[in-house]
XYZ file of N, CA and C in Angstrom:
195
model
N -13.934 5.917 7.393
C -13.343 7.041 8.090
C -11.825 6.932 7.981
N -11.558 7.962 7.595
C -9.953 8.383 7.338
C -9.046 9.174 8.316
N -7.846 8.679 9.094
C -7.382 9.833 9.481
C -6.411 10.145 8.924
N -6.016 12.300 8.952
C -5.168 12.372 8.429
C -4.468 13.531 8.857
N -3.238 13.663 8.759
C -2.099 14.240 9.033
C -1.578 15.550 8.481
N -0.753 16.346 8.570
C -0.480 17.613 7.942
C 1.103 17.326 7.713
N 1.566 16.260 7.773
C 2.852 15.552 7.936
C 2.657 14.643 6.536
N 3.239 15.477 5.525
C 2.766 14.670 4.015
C 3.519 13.448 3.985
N 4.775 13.036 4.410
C 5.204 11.557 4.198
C 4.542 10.682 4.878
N 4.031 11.058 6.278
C 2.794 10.156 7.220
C 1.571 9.778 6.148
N 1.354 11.552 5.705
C 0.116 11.104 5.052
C 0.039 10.488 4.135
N 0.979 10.329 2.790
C 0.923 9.624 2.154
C 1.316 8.213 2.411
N 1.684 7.745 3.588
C 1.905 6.276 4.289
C 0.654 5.932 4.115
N -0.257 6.645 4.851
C -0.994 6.424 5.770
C -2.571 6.180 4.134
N -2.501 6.962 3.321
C -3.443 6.541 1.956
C -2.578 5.373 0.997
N -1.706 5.270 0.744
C -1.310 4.070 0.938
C -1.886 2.536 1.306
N -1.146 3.095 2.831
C -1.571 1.828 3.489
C -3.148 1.386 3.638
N -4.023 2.341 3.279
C -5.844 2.340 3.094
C -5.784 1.647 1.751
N -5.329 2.120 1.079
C -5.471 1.379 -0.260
C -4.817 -0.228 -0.372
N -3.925 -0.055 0.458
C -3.463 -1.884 0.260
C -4.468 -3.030 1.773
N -4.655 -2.338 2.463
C -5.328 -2.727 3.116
C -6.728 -3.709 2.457
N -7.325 -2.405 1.671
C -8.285 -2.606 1.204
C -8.427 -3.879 -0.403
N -7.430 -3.937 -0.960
C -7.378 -4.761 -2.054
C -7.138 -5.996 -1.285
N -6.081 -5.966 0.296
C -6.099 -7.187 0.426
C -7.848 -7.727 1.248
N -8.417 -7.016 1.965
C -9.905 -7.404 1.789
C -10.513 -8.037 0.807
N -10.600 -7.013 0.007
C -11.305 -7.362 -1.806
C -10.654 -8.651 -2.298
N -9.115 -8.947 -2.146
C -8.476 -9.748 -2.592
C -9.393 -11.469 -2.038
N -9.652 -11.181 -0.794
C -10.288 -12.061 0.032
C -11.221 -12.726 -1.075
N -12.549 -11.844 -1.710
C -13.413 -11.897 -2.110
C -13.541 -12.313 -2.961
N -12.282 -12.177 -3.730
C -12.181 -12.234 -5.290
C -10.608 -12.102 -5.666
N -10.272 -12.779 -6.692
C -9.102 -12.977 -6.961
C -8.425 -11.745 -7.780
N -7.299 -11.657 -8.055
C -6.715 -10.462 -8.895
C -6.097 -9.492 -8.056
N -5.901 -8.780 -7.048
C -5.406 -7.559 -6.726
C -4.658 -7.835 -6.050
N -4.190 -8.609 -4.846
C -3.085 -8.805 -3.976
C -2.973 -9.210 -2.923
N -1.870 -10.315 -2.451
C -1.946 -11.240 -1.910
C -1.671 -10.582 -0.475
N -1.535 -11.805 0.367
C -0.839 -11.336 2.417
C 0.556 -11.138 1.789
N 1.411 -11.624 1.248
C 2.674 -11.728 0.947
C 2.893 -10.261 0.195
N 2.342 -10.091 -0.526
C 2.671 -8.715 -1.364
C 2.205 -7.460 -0.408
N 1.872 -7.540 0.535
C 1.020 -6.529 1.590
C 1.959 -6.504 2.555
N 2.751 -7.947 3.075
C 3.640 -7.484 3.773
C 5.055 -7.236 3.073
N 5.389 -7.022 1.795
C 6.354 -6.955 1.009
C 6.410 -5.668 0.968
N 5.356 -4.746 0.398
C 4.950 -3.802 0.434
C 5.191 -2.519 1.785
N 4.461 -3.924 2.779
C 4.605 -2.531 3.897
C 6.128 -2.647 4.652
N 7.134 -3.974 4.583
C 7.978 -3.742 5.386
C 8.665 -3.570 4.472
N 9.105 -3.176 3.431
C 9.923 -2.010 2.711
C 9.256 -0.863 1.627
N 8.281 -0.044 2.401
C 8.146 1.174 2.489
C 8.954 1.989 3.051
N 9.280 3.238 2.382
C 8.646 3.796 1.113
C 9.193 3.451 0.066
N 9.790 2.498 0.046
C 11.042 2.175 -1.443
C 9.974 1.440 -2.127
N 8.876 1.224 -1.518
C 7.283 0.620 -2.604
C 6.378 0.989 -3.075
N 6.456 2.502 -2.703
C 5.095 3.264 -2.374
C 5.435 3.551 -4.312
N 3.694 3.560 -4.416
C 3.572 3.788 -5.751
C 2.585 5.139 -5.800
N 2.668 6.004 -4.880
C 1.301 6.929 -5.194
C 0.079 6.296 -5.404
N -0.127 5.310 -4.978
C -1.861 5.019 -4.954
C -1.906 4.850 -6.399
N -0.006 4.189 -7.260
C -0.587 3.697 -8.652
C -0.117 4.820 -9.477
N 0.121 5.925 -8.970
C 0.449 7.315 -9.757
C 1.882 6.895 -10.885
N 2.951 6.592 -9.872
C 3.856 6.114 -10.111
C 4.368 4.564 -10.312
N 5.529 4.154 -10.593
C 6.426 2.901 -10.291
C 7.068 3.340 -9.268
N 7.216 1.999 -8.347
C 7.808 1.961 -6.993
C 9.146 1.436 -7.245
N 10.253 1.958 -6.471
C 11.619 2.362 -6.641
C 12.206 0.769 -6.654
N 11.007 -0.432 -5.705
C 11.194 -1.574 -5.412
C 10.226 -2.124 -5.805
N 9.911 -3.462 -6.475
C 8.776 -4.115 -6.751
C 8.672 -4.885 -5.655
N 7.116 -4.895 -5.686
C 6.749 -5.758 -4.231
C 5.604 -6.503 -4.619
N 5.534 -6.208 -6.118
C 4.251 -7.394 -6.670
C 4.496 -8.543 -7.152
N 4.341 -9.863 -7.258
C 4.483 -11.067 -8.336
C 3.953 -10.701 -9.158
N 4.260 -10.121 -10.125
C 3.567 -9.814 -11.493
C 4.174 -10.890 -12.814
């Protein structure tokens, strides 16, 4: 369950933050997608990270790649 907003910079926070949430779960499970460190890299300098859910490059890297 998703909530969502009519406030497009919220909303796109807010799918975002579902999507990193979720790799760091998966990440749990299995290796490859992204660490606690890159999740909080990510979220405490948003939006200068936000990648569109991947659409784009983020203005700031927040991955160890």
């Amino acid at each position: 369950m998703a909530v969502s907003f009519r406030y497009r910079l919220l909303d796109e926070f807010l799918k975002e933050w579902q999507l990193r949430k979720k790799q760091l779960r998966e990440k749990q499970l299995r290796e490859g997608e992204i660490t606690k460190e890159e999740y909080l890299e990510w979220k405490l300098n948003w939006p200068q990270t936000a990648d569109g859910c991947g659409r784009y490059e983020p203005k700031k890297k927040w991955r160890k790649e």
